[in-house]
Amino acid sequence: MQKVLVSASHYDTLCKDAWKLFEENGFEVVFDPAKPFPSYTTEEIEARSDREDIVAAVIGMDDYRDEKKYQALPNLKAVAKFGVGVDNIDGELAKKYGVKALNAPGQNSNAVAELTVGFMLDVLRYVVPLHKEMEKGKWPRYMGNEIKGKTVGLLGFGAIARLVAKKLTAFDVKVLAFDLYPNEKAAAELGVTMTTREEVITKSDIVSIHIPATPETHHLFNAETIASMKDGAYLINPARGALVDLDALADALKSGKIAGAALDAFEVEPLPVDSPILECENIVLTPHTGAETVESYYNVSMTTAKDIISVLKGEEPLHCVNR
């Protein structure tokens, strides 16, 4: 039987409808709930006895930029990212091997947007550090900051950033945004001022990152960029870990240049226990959990399952990034 290899977490518990959809269409779902970090290395793929039966893959953080992976899966027809960002899939390489690269745009946007706004409130009010102090039996008095009246800069103005802007309309803030392909109509409707990348970075009290990781944006937030931010600004990264130089950010947090930061993605995942960022105080760190909601898992799993089935039936999928 043709198989769909799944390495998206919680697929057996939160994605039962998608699993059933695959089975109803004659495909066996292969998922290992015991795998602590569900992605598969190329070596693990090469060692599988059933690799010639695998015709599609639903992936999380697996690296599909390695040509050997495609060579190890000779009958692969589709690889679907369980989410939006496809920086771990080489679309042109996939096309070379006749593989459709798929994703699920917009299906987890609200989950990430809600976490982003939560991050802002957390770091402004020092929520996590105060909680840690109370765990020690202490009762600290810390003067936080209100989000009202602040300037929030959105680096990127795609689906997630637009939802963040919409949610921020209730907080009486000024919102700046930069995007390579600005949606002026959406900006006008949301009261957002489209401007340059430099102005977003240098004029905002809170900078929230919503752009993909590319060779051009690698370590975009390095020591130089962080130095150009407002003194006492806050940095939010619910996007991709490679966008931020963690060591430079840790230095800025320790010096007070940056008042607080919240990060959901890291260049190396899981985050190494000796990372300097863990020594900082006013931080909120979450393990790439932006899309981890019951609602988004249902949406993403059904979207990717339907597109994979379309590909395997010889039909055109709705969401393909390497047509």
PDB file of C-alpha atoms in Angstrom:
ATOM      1  CA  MET A   1       0.000   0.000   0.000  1.00  0.00           C
ATOM      2  CA  GLN A   2       1.171   3.527  -0.746  1.00  0.00           C
ATOM      3  CA  LYS A   3       2.228   5.378   2.378  1.00  0.00           C
ATOM      4  CA  VAL A   4       2.238   8.934   3.714  1.00  0.00           C
ATOM      5  CA  LEU A   5       5.091   9.523   6.147  1.00  0.00           C
ATOM      6  CA  VAL A   6       4.108  12.024   8.848  1.00  0.00           C
ATOM      7  CA  SER A   7       6.539  13.829  11.124  1.00  0.00           C
ATOM      8  CA  ALA A   8       4.218  16.582  12.365  1.00  0.00           C
ATOM      9  CA  SER A   9       3.712  16.239  16.105  1.00  0.00           C
ATOM     10  CA  HIS A  10       0.373  15.194  17.675  1.00  0.00           C
ATOM     11  CA  TYR A  11      -0.867  13.823  14.365  1.00  0.00           C
ATOM     12  CA  ASP A  12      -2.386  10.781  16.060  1.00  0.00           C
ATOM     13  CA  THR A  13      -4.382  12.847  18.555  1.00  0.00           C
ATOM     14  CA  LEU A  14      -5.195  16.198  16.920  1.00  0.00           C
ATOM     15  CA  CYS A  15      -5.351  15.227  13.250  1.00  0.00           C
ATOM     16  CA  LYS A  16      -7.632  12.202  13.280  1.00  0.00           C
ATOM     17  CA  ASP A  17      -9.905  13.579  10.556  1.00  0.00           C
ATOM     18  CA  ALA A  18      -6.970  14.078   8.190  1.00  0.00           C
ATOM     19  CA  TRP A  19      -5.664  10.585   9.039  1.00  0.00           C
ATOM     20  CA  LYS A  20      -9.112   9.168   8.248  1.00  0.00           C
ATOM     21  CA  LEU A  21      -9.211  11.096   4.967  1.00  0.00           C
ATOM     22  CA  PHE A  22      -5.944   9.499   3.862  1.00  0.00           C
ATOM     23  CA  GLU A  23      -7.197   6.022   4.734  1.00  0.00           C
ATOM     24  CA  GLU A  24     -10.517   6.588   2.955  1.00  0.00           C
ATOM     25  CA  ASN A  25      -8.524   7.396  -0.179  1.00  0.00           C
ATOM     26  CA  GLY A  26      -6.405   4.256   0.087  1.00  0.00           C
ATOM     27  CA  PHE A  27      -3.227   5.595   1.704  1.00  0.00           C
ATOM     28  CA  GLU A  28      -1.568   4.283   4.853  1.00  0.00           C
ATOM     29  CA  VAL A  29      -0.414   6.873   7.368  1.00  0.00           C
ATOM     30  CA  VAL A  30       2.985   6.151   8.931  1.00  0.00           C
ATOM     31  CA  PHE A  31       3.495   8.040  12.182  1.00  0.00           C
ATOM     32  CA  ASP A  32       5.700   7.265  15.188  1.00  0.00           C
ATOM     33  CA  PRO A  33       4.232   8.847  18.356  1.00  0.00           C
ATOM     34  CA  ALA A  34       7.221   7.639  20.394  1.00  0.00           C
ATOM     35  CA  LYS A  35       9.700   9.751  18.436  1.00  0.00           C
ATOM     36  CA  PRO A  36      10.801  12.520  20.857  1.00  0.00           C
ATOM     37  CA  PHE A  37      11.528  15.009  18.073  1.00  0.00           C
ATOM     38  CA  PRO A  38       9.444  13.765  15.163  1.00  0.00           C
ATOM     39  CA  SER A  39      11.520  14.967  12.185  1.00  0.00           C
ATOM     40  CA  TYR A  40      13.485  12.403  10.188  1.00  0.00           C
ATOM     41  CA  THR A  41      17.121  12.773   9.206  1.00  0.00           C
ATOM     42  CA  THR A  42      18.255  11.666   5.768  1.00  0.00           C
ATOM     43  CA  GLU A  43      20.044   8.728   7.377  1.00  0.00           C
ATOM     44  CA  GLU A  44      16.831   7.622   9.082  1.00  0.00           C
ATOM     45  CA  ILE A  45      14.981   7.813   5.780  1.00  0.00           C
ATOM     46  CA  GLU A  46      17.695   5.827   3.989  1.00  0.00           C
ATOM     47  CA  ALA A  47      17.483   3.113   6.653  1.00  0.00           C
ATOM     48  CA  ARG A  48      13.719   2.595   6.294  1.00  0.00           C
ATOM     49  CA  SER A  49      12.703  -0.728   4.749  1.00  0.00           C
ATOM     50  CA  ASP A  50       9.466   0.820   3.427  1.00  0.00           C
ATOM     51  CA  ARG A  51      10.974   3.899   1.800  1.00  0.00           C
ATOM     52  CA  GLU A  52       9.936   2.815  -1.719  1.00  0.00           C
ATOM     53  CA  ASP A  53       6.299   2.721  -0.556  1.00  0.00           C
ATOM     54  CA  ILE A  54       6.354   6.335   0.655  1.00  0.00           C
ATOM     55  CA  VAL A  55       4.626   8.571  -1.884  1.00  0.00           C
ATOM     56  CA  ALA A  56       4.114  11.665   0.266  1.00  0.00           C
ATOM     57  CA  ALA A  57       5.414  13.279   3.441  1.00  0.00           C
ATOM     58  CA  VAL A  58       3.832  15.676   5.908  1.00  0.00           C
ATOM     59  CA  ILE A  59       6.731  17.397   7.622  1.00  0.00           C
ATOM     60  CA  GLY A  60       7.466  19.767  10.450  1.00  0.00           C
ATOM     61  CA  MET A  61      11.133  20.728  10.799  1.00  0.00           C
ATOM     62  CA  ASP A  62      12.556  17.999   8.530  1.00  0.00           C
ATOM     63  CA  ASP A  63      15.232  19.176   6.110  1.00  0.00           C
ATOM     64  CA  TYR A  64      14.098  18.649   2.530  1.00  0.00           C
ATOM     65  CA  ARG A  65      16.967  20.660   1.096  1.00  0.00           C
ATOM     66  CA  ASP A  66      19.134  17.518   0.996  1.00  0.00           C
ATOM     67  CA  GLU A  67      19.164  15.830  -2.411  1.00  0.00           C
ATOM     68  CA  LYS A  68      19.895  12.475  -0.797  1.00  0.00           C
ATOM     69  CA  LYS A  69      16.463  12.561   0.817  1.00  0.00           C
ATOM     70  CA  TYR A  70      14.758  12.667  -2.572  1.00  0.00           C
ATOM     71  CA  GLN A  71      17.054   9.945  -3.843  1.00  0.00           C
ATOM     72  CA  ALA A  72      16.122   7.800  -0.828  1.00  0.00           C
ATOM     73  CA  LEU A  73      12.410   8.244  -1.608  1.00  0.00           C
ATOM     74  CA  PRO A  74      12.208   7.300  -5.291  1.00  0.00           C
ATOM     75  CA  ASN A  75       8.391   7.321  -5.424  1.00  0.00           C
ATOM     76  CA  LEU A  76       7.831  10.546  -3.512  1.00  0.00           C
ATOM     77  CA  LYS A  77       5.260  12.762  -5.233  1.00  0.00           C
ATOM     78  CA  ALA A  78       4.488  15.407  -2.584  1.00  0.00           C
ATOM     79  CA  VAL A  79       6.069  16.937   0.492  1.00  0.00           C
ATOM     80  CA  ALA A  80       3.763  19.147   2.554  1.00  0.00           C
ATOM     81  CA  LYS A  81       4.951  21.543   5.238  1.00  0.00           C
ATOM     82  CA  PHE A  82       2.709  21.366   8.285  1.00  0.00           C
ATOM     83  CA  GLY A  83       2.429  25.142   8.336  1.00  0.00           C
ATOM     84  CA  VAL A  84       3.396  28.018   6.092  1.00  0.00           C
ATOM     85  CA  GLY A  85       7.161  28.628   6.000  1.00  0.00           C
ATOM     86  CA  VAL A  86       8.895  26.353   3.508  1.00  0.00           C
ATOM     87  CA  ASP A  87      12.486  27.425   4.146  1.00  0.00           C
ATOM     88  CA  ASN A  88      13.305  23.783   4.938  1.00  0.00           C
ATOM     89  CA  ILE A  89      12.121  22.626   1.501  1.00  0.00           C
ATOM     90  CA  ASP A  90      14.141  23.294  -1.643  1.00  0.00           C
ATOM     91  CA  GLY A  91      11.346  23.822  -4.140  1.00  0.00           C
ATOM     92  CA  GLU A  92      13.563  23.626  -7.222  1.00  0.00           C
ATOM     93  CA  LEU A  93      15.259  20.469  -5.976  1.00  0.00           C
ATOM     94  CA  ALA A  94      11.861  18.936  -5.265  1.00  0.00           C
ATOM     95  CA  LYS A  95      10.723  19.855  -8.778  1.00  0.00           C
ATOM     96  CA  LYS A  96      13.823  18.156 -10.213  1.00  0.00           C
ATOM     97  CA  TYR A  97      12.586  14.904  -8.669  1.00  0.00           C
ATOM     98  CA  GLY A  98       8.966  15.456  -9.695  1.00  0.00           C
ATOM     99  CA  VAL A  99       7.848  16.340  -6.172  1.00  0.00           C
ATOM    100  CA  LYS A 100       5.197  18.965  -5.428  1.00  0.00           C
ATOM    101  CA  ALA A 101       6.126  21.188  -2.480  1.00  0.00           C
ATOM    102  CA  LEU A 102       2.988  22.114  -0.542  1.00  0.00           C
ATOM    103  CA  ASN A 103       2.094  24.268   2.443  1.00  0.00           C
ATOM    104  CA  ALA A 104      -0.985  25.541   4.291  1.00  0.00           C
ATOM    105  CA  PRO A 105      -1.030  29.338   4.074  1.00  0.00           C
ATOM    106  CA  GLY A 106      -3.319  31.126   6.486  1.00  0.00           C
ATOM    107  CA  GLN A 107      -4.360  28.025   8.392  1.00  0.00           C
ATOM    108  CA  ASN A 108      -2.323  28.780  11.524  1.00  0.00           C
ATOM    109  CA  SER A 109      -2.125  32.550  11.133  1.00  0.00           C
ATOM    110  CA  ASN A 110      -4.551  33.377  13.933  1.00  0.00           C
ATOM    111  CA  ALA A 111      -2.727  31.117  16.383  1.00  0.00           C
ATOM    112  CA  VAL A 112       0.599  32.829  15.696  1.00  0.00           C
ATOM    113  CA  ALA A 113      -0.984  36.287  15.769  1.00  0.00           C
ATOM    114  CA  GLU A 114      -2.562  35.655  19.170  1.00  0.00           C
ATOM    115  CA  LEU A 115       0.741  34.412  20.575  1.00  0.00           C
ATOM    116  CA  THR A 116       2.483  37.492  19.163  1.00  0.00           C
ATOM    117  CA  VAL A 117       0.159  39.894  20.971  1.00  0.00           C
ATOM    118  CA  GLY A 118       0.484  37.786  24.119  1.00  0.00           C
ATOM    119  CA  PHE A 119       4.276  38.057  23.834  1.00  0.00           C
ATOM    120  CA  MET A 120       4.035  41.846  23.710  1.00  0.00           C
ATOM    121  CA  LEU A 121       1.957  42.026  26.872  1.00  0.00           C
ATOM    122  CA  ASP A 122       4.151  39.482  28.644  1.00  0.00           C
ATOM    123  CA  VAL A 123       7.421  41.331  28.094  1.00  0.00           C
ATOM    124  CA  LEU A 124       5.969  44.770  28.803  1.00  0.00           C
ATOM    125  CA  ARG A 125       4.641  43.612  32.157  1.00  0.00           C
ATOM    126  CA  TYR A 126       7.546  41.279  33.027  1.00  0.00           C
ATOM    127  CA  VAL A 127       5.091  38.403  33.491  1.00  0.00           C
ATOM    128  CA  VAL A 128       7.438  35.407  33.273  1.00  0.00           C
ATOM    129  CA  PRO A 129      10.240  36.827  35.478  1.00  0.00           C
ATOM    130  CA  LEU A 130       7.679  37.865  38.101  1.00  0.00           C
ATOM    131  CA  HIS A 131       6.183  34.391  38.059  1.00  0.00           C
ATOM    132  CA  LYS A 132       9.642  32.893  38.595  1.00  0.00           C
ATOM    133  CA  GLU A 133      10.217  35.187  41.575  1.00  0.00           C
ATOM    134  CA  MET A 134       6.919  34.162  43.148  1.00  0.00           C
ATOM    135  CA  GLU A 135       7.902  30.508  42.761  1.00  0.00           C
ATOM    136  CA  LYS A 136      10.801  31.359  45.090  1.00  0.00           C
ATOM    137  CA  GLY A 137       8.401  32.791  47.675  1.00  0.00           C
ATOM    138  CA  LYS A 138       9.194  36.406  46.794  1.00  0.00           C
ATOM    139  CA  TRP A 139       6.757  39.295  46.306  1.00  0.00           C
ATOM    140  CA  PRO A 140       8.583  41.766  43.995  1.00  0.00           C
ATOM    141  CA  ARG A 141       7.295  45.192  43.004  1.00  0.00           C
ATOM    142  CA  TYR A 142       8.159  45.777  39.353  1.00  0.00           C
ATOM    143  CA  MET A 143       7.090  48.769  37.301  1.00  0.00           C
ATOM    144  CA  GLY A 144       6.111  47.536  33.851  1.00  0.00           C
ATOM    145  CA  ASN A 145       4.941  49.414  30.780  1.00  0.00           C
ATOM    146  CA  GLU A 146       1.572  49.700  29.101  1.00  0.00           C
ATOM    147  CA  ILE A 147       1.181  48.966  25.415  1.00  0.00           C
ATOM    148  CA  LYS A 148      -1.193  51.914  25.023  1.00  0.00           C
ATOM    149  CA  GLY A 149       0.486  54.776  23.173  1.00  0.00           C
ATOM    150  CA  LYS A 150       3.415  52.694  21.974  1.00  0.00           C
ATOM    151  CA  THR A 151       4.633  52.407  18.389  1.00  0.00           C
ATOM    152  CA  VAL A 152       4.570  48.811  17.191  1.00  0.00           C
ATOM    153  CA  GLY A 153       6.610  47.967  14.104  1.00  0.00           C
ATOM    154  CA  LEU A 154       5.694  44.965  11.988  1.00  0.00           C
ATOM    155  CA  LEU A 155       8.543  43.712   9.831  1.00  0.00           C
ATOM    156  CA  GLY A 156       6.530  42.003   7.151  1.00  0.00           C
ATOM    157  CA  PHE A 157       2.840  42.560   6.469  1.00  0.00           C
ATOM    158  CA  GLY A 158       1.543  39.164   5.409  1.00  0.00           C
ATOM    159  CA  ALA A 159      -1.440  37.270   6.793  1.00  0.00           C
ATOM    160  CA  ILE A 160      -0.070  36.896  10.330  1.00  0.00           C
ATOM    161  CA  ALA A 161       1.143  40.483  10.626  1.00  0.00           C
ATOM    162  CA  ARG A 162      -2.182  41.805   9.343  1.00  0.00           C
ATOM    163  CA  LEU A 163      -4.007  39.789  12.005  1.00  0.00           C
ATOM    164  CA  VAL A 164      -1.625  41.178  14.630  1.00  0.00           C
ATOM    165  CA  ALA A 165      -2.421  44.683  13.412  1.00  0.00           C
ATOM    166  CA  LYS A 166      -6.142  43.968  13.572  1.00  0.00           C
ATOM    167  CA  LYS A 167      -5.891  42.715  17.159  1.00  0.00           C
ATOM    168  CA  LEU A 168      -3.786  45.725  18.139  1.00  0.00           C
ATOM    169  CA  THR A 169      -6.533  48.135  17.081  1.00  0.00           C
ATOM    170  CA  ALA A 170      -8.083  47.590  20.509  1.00  0.00           C
ATOM    171  CA  PHE A 171      -4.910  48.716  22.297  1.00  0.00           C
ATOM    172  CA  ASP A 172      -4.623  52.319  21.064  1.00  0.00           C
ATOM    173  CA  VAL A 173      -1.175  51.938  19.512  1.00  0.00           C
ATOM    174  CA  LYS A 174       0.500  53.353  16.421  1.00  0.00           C
ATOM    175  CA  VAL A 175       1.423  50.619  13.961  1.00  0.00           C
ATOM    176  CA  LEU A 176       4.181  50.860  11.367  1.00  0.00           C
ATOM    177  CA  ALA A 177       4.848  48.126   8.847  1.00  0.00           C
ATOM    178  CA  PHE A 178       7.285  47.225   6.105  1.00  0.00           C
ATOM    179  CA  ASP A 179       6.797  44.668   3.369  1.00  0.00           C
ATOM    180  CA  LEU A 180       8.525  44.086   0.056  1.00  0.00           C
ATOM    181  CA  TYR A 181       5.083  43.880  -1.540  1.00  0.00           C
ATOM    182  CA  PRO A 182       2.980  46.244   0.584  1.00  0.00           C
ATOM    183  CA  ASN A 183      -0.768  45.718   0.783  1.00  0.00           C
ATOM    184  CA  GLU A 184      -1.764  49.372   0.873  1.00  0.00           C
ATOM    185  CA  LYS A 185      -5.487  48.621   0.972  1.00  0.00           C
ATOM    186  CA  ALA A 186      -5.196  46.397   4.059  1.00  0.00           C
ATOM    187  CA  ALA A 187      -2.889  48.927   5.699  1.00  0.00           C
ATOM    188  CA  ALA A 188      -5.413  51.713   5.172  1.00  0.00           C
ATOM    189  CA  GLU A 189      -8.265  49.591   6.530  1.00  0.00           C
ATOM    190  CA  LEU A 190      -6.264  48.722   9.650  1.00  0.00           C
ATOM    191  CA  GLY A 191      -4.816  52.182  10.227  1.00  0.00           C
ATOM    192  CA  VAL A 192      -1.275  50.947   9.586  1.00  0.00           C
ATOM    193  CA  THR A 193       1.423  53.229   8.188  1.00  0.00           C
ATOM    194  CA  MET A 194       3.536  51.476   5.547  1.00  0.00           C
ATOM    195  CA  THR A 195       7.131  52.670   5.673  1.00  0.00           C
ATOM    196  CA  THR A 196      10.726  51.521   5.220  1.00  0.00           C
ATOM    197  CA  ARG A 197      12.375  48.611   6.954  1.00  0.00           C
ATOM    198  CA  GLU A 198      14.829  50.998   8.588  1.00  0.00           C
ATOM    199  CA  GLU A 199      12.054  53.130  10.064  1.00  0.00           C
ATOM    200  CA  VAL A 200      10.249  50.102  11.462  1.00  0.00           C
ATOM    201  CA  ILE A 201      13.443  49.006  13.186  1.00  0.00           C
ATOM    202  CA  THR A 202      14.608  52.415  14.437  1.00  0.00           C
ATOM    203  CA  LYS A 203      11.319  54.133  15.317  1.00  0.00           C
ATOM    204  CA  SER A 204       9.338  51.370  17.018  1.00  0.00           C
ATOM    205  CA  ASP A 205       9.001  50.726  20.738  1.00  0.00           C
ATOM    206  CA  ILE A 206       8.150  47.114  19.894  1.00  0.00           C
ATOM    207  CA  VAL A 207       9.483  45.391  16.775  1.00  0.00           C
ATOM    208  CA  SER A 208       7.678  42.208  15.741  1.00  0.00           C
ATOM    209  CA  ILE A 209       9.233  40.049  13.003  1.00  0.00           C
ATOM    210  CA  HIS A 210       7.023  38.428  10.359  1.00  0.00           C
ATOM    211  CA  ILE A 211       9.308  37.686   7.405  1.00  0.00           C
ATOM    212  CA  PRO A 212      10.773  34.446   6.016  1.00  0.00           C
ATOM    213  CA  ALA A 213      14.314  33.278   6.606  1.00  0.00           C
ATOM    214  CA  THR A 214      16.396  33.651   3.444  1.00  0.00           C
ATOM    215  CA  PRO A 215      20.125  34.069   2.808  1.00  0.00           C
ATOM    216  CA  GLU A 216      19.461  37.829   2.644  1.00  0.00           C
ATOM    217  CA  THR A 217      17.651  37.955   6.004  1.00  0.00           C
ATOM    218  CA  HIS A 218      19.978  35.613   7.912  1.00  0.00           C
ATOM    219  CA  HIS A 219      20.870  37.317  11.228  1.00  0.00           C
ATOM    220  CA  LEU A 220      19.052  40.442  10.074  1.00  0.00           C
ATOM    221  CA  PHE A 221      18.902  41.339  13.750  1.00  0.00           C
ATOM    222  CA  ASN A 222      22.611  41.342  14.519  1.00  0.00           C
ATOM    223  CA  ALA A 223      24.611  43.625  16.820  1.00  0.00           C
ATOM    224  CA  GLU A 224      24.521  46.485  14.315  1.00  0.00           C
ATOM    225  CA  THR A 225      20.784  46.288  13.679  1.00  0.00           C
ATOM    226  CA  ILE A 226      19.966  45.957  17.367  1.00  0.00           C
ATOM    227  CA  ALA A 227      22.149  48.989  18.118  1.00  0.00           C
ATOM    228  CA  SER A 228      20.004  51.008  15.701  1.00  0.00           C
ATOM    229  CA  MET A 229      16.812  50.210  17.628  1.00  0.00           C
ATOM    230  CA  LYS A 230      15.390  52.616  20.190  1.00  0.00           C
ATOM    231  CA  ASP A 231      16.951  52.356  23.631  1.00  0.00           C
ATOM    232  CA  GLY A 232      14.672  50.199  25.770  1.00  0.00           C
ATOM    233  CA  ALA A 233      12.796  48.746  22.798  1.00  0.00           C
ATOM    234  CA  TYR A 234      11.308  45.248  22.762  1.00  0.00           C
ATOM    235  CA  LEU A 235      11.907  42.540  20.147  1.00  0.00           C
ATOM    236  CA  ILE A 236       9.341  39.874  19.265  1.00  0.00           C
ATOM    237  CA  ASN A 237      10.182  36.951  16.972  1.00  0.00           C
ATOM    238  CA  PRO A 238       7.383  34.468  16.239  1.00  0.00           C
ATOM    239  CA  ALA A 239       8.808  33.838  12.744  1.00  0.00           C
ATOM    240  CA  ARG A 240      12.148  32.093  12.086  1.00  0.00           C
ATOM    241  CA  GLY A 241      15.118  31.647  14.391  1.00  0.00           C
ATOM    242  CA  ALA A 242      17.744  32.407  11.743  1.00  0.00           C
ATOM    243  CA  LEU A 243      16.532  36.016  11.605  1.00  0.00           C
ATOM    244  CA  VAL A 244      18.050  36.840  15.005  1.00  0.00           C
ATOM    245  CA  ASP A 245      21.642  36.559  16.204  1.00  0.00           C
ATOM    246  CA  LEU A 246      20.900  35.176  19.673  1.00  0.00           C
ATOM    247  CA  ASP A 247      24.289  36.079  21.107  1.00  0.00           C
ATOM    248  CA  ALA A 248      23.929  39.687  19.986  1.00  0.00           C
ATOM    249  CA  LEU A 249      20.411  39.821  21.421  1.00  0.00           C
ATOM    250  CA  ALA A 250      21.610  38.355  24.724  1.00  0.00           C
ATOM    251  CA  ASP A 251      24.287  41.051  24.971  1.00  0.00           C
ATOM    252  CA  ALA A 252      21.702  43.765  24.279  1.00  0.00           C
ATOM    253  CA  LEU A 253      19.318  42.360  26.899  1.00  0.00           C
ATOM    254  CA  LYS A 254      22.055  42.211  29.521  1.00  0.00           C
ATOM    255  CA  SER A 255      23.201  45.756  28.794  1.00  0.00           C
ATOM    256  CA  GLY A 256      19.656  47.129  28.881  1.00  0.00           C
ATOM    257  CA  LYS A 257      19.749  48.305  25.262  1.00  0.00           C
ATOM    258  CA  ILE A 258      16.800  45.984  24.671  1.00  0.00           C
ATOM    259  CA  ALA A 259      14.263  46.026  27.504  1.00  0.00           C
ATOM    260  CA  GLY A 260      12.745  42.663  26.709  1.00  0.00           C
ATOM    261  CA  ALA A 261      12.354  40.005  24.054  1.00  0.00           C
ATOM    262  CA  ALA A 262      10.031  37.139  23.247  1.00  0.00           C
ATOM    263  CA  LEU A 263      11.095  34.370  20.883  1.00  0.00           C
ATOM    264  CA  ASP A 264       9.273  31.340  19.534  1.00  0.00           C
ATOM    265  CA  ALA A 265      11.839  30.181  16.966  1.00  0.00           C
ATOM    266  CA  PHE A 266      15.547  29.483  17.175  1.00  0.00           C
ATOM    267  CA  GLU A 267      18.343  28.874  14.710  1.00  0.00           C
ATOM    268  CA  VAL A 268      19.159  25.585  16.443  1.00  0.00           C
ATOM    269  CA  GLU A 269      16.173  23.624  17.699  1.00  0.00           C
ATOM    270  CA  PRO A 270      15.820  22.376  20.364  1.00  0.00           C
ATOM    271  CA  LEU A 271      17.562  25.383  21.922  1.00  0.00           C
ATOM    272  CA  PRO A 272      20.900  24.304  23.487  1.00  0.00           C
ATOM    273  CA  VAL A 273      20.851  24.465  27.279  1.00  0.00           C
ATOM    274  CA  ASP A 274      24.062  26.524  27.295  1.00  0.00           C
ATOM    275  CA  SER A 275      22.635  29.271  25.069  1.00  0.00           C
ATOM    276  CA  PRO A 276      23.480  32.744  26.478  1.00  0.00           C
ATOM    277  CA  ILE A 277      19.892  33.859  25.897  1.00  0.00           C
ATOM    278  CA  LEU A 278      18.839  31.629  28.791  1.00  0.00           C
ATOM    279  CA  GLU A 279      20.919  33.762  31.147  1.00  0.00           C
ATOM    280  CA  CYS A 280      18.794  36.829  30.424  1.00  0.00           C
ATOM    281  CA  GLU A 281      15.950  37.978  32.623  1.00  0.00           C
ATOM    282  CA  ASN A 282      13.234  39.814  30.717  1.00  0.00           C
ATOM    283  CA  ILE A 283      12.603  37.166  28.101  1.00  0.00           C
ATOM    284  CA  VAL A 284       9.810  34.843  27.106  1.00  0.00           C
ATOM    285  CA  LEU A 285      10.968  31.737  25.233  1.00  0.00           C
ATOM    286  CA  THR A 286       8.614  29.147  23.795  1.00  0.00           C
ATOM    287  CA  PRO A 287       9.579  25.976  21.867  1.00  0.00           C
ATOM    288  CA  HIS A 288       8.320  26.901  18.394  1.00  0.00           C
ATOM    289  CA  THR A 289       4.752  26.719  19.616  1.00  0.00           C
ATOM    290  CA  GLY A 290       3.175  29.529  17.599  1.00  0.00           C
ATOM    291  CA  ALA A 291       0.995  27.209  15.536  1.00  0.00           C
ATOM    292  CA  GLU A 292       0.375  24.736  18.340  1.00  0.00           C
ATOM    293  CA  THR A 293      -3.349  25.078  18.903  1.00  0.00           C
ATOM    294  CA  VAL A 294      -6.103  22.521  18.516  1.00  0.00           C
ATOM    295  CA  GLU A 295      -7.791  24.735  15.956  1.00  0.00           C
ATOM    296  CA  SER A 296      -4.746  25.316  13.774  1.00  0.00           C
ATOM    297  CA  TYR A 297      -3.775  21.630  13.817  1.00  0.00           C
ATOM    298  CA  TYR A 298      -7.174  20.719  12.440  1.00  0.00           C
ATOM    299  CA  ASN A 299      -7.008  23.407   9.759  1.00  0.00           C
ATOM    300  CA  VAL A 300      -3.442  22.638   8.667  1.00  0.00           C
ATOM    301  CA  SER A 301      -3.859  18.852   8.700  1.00  0.00           C
ATOM    302  CA  MET A 302      -6.995  18.946   6.568  1.00  0.00           C
ATOM    303  CA  THR A 303      -5.522  21.453   4.117  1.00  0.00           C
ATOM    304  CA  THR A 304      -2.318  19.447   3.594  1.00  0.00           C
ATOM    305  CA  ALA A 305      -4.139  16.112   3.428  1.00  0.00           C
ATOM    306  CA  LYS A 306      -6.525  17.356   0.723  1.00  0.00           C
ATOM    307  CA  ASP A 307      -3.663  18.771  -1.339  1.00  0.00           C
ATOM    308  CA  ILE A 308      -1.571  15.609  -1.028  1.00  0.00           C
ATOM    309  CA  ILE A 309      -4.519  13.482  -2.124  1.00  0.00           C
ATOM    310  CA  SER A 310      -5.033  15.788  -5.101  1.00  0.00           C
ATOM    311  CA  VAL A 311      -1.392  15.351  -6.132  1.00  0.00           C
ATOM    312  CA  LEU A 312      -1.525  11.578  -5.754  1.00  0.00           C
ATOM    313  CA  LYS A 313      -4.671  11.472  -7.880  1.00  0.00           C
ATOM    314  CA  GLY A 314      -2.980  13.464 -10.609  1.00  0.00           C
ATOM    315  CA  GLU A 315      -4.920  16.636  -9.841  1.00  0.00           C
ATOM    316  CA  GLU A 316      -3.606  20.147  -9.202  1.00  0.00           C
ATOM    317  CA  PRO A 317      -3.311  21.030  -5.493  1.00  0.00           C
ATOM    318  CA  LEU A 318      -4.576  24.358  -4.184  1.00  0.00           C
ATOM    319  CA  HIS A 319      -1.375  25.271  -2.368  1.00  0.00           C
ATOM    320  CA  CYS A 320       1.825  24.492  -4.231  1.00  0.00           C
ATOM    321  CA  VAL A 321       4.983  26.603  -3.867  1.00  0.00           C
ATOM    322  CA  ASN A 322       6.999  25.104  -6.748  1.00  0.00           C
ATOM    323  CA  ARG A 323       4.606  24.958  -9.683  1.00  0.00           C
TER     324      ARG A 323
END
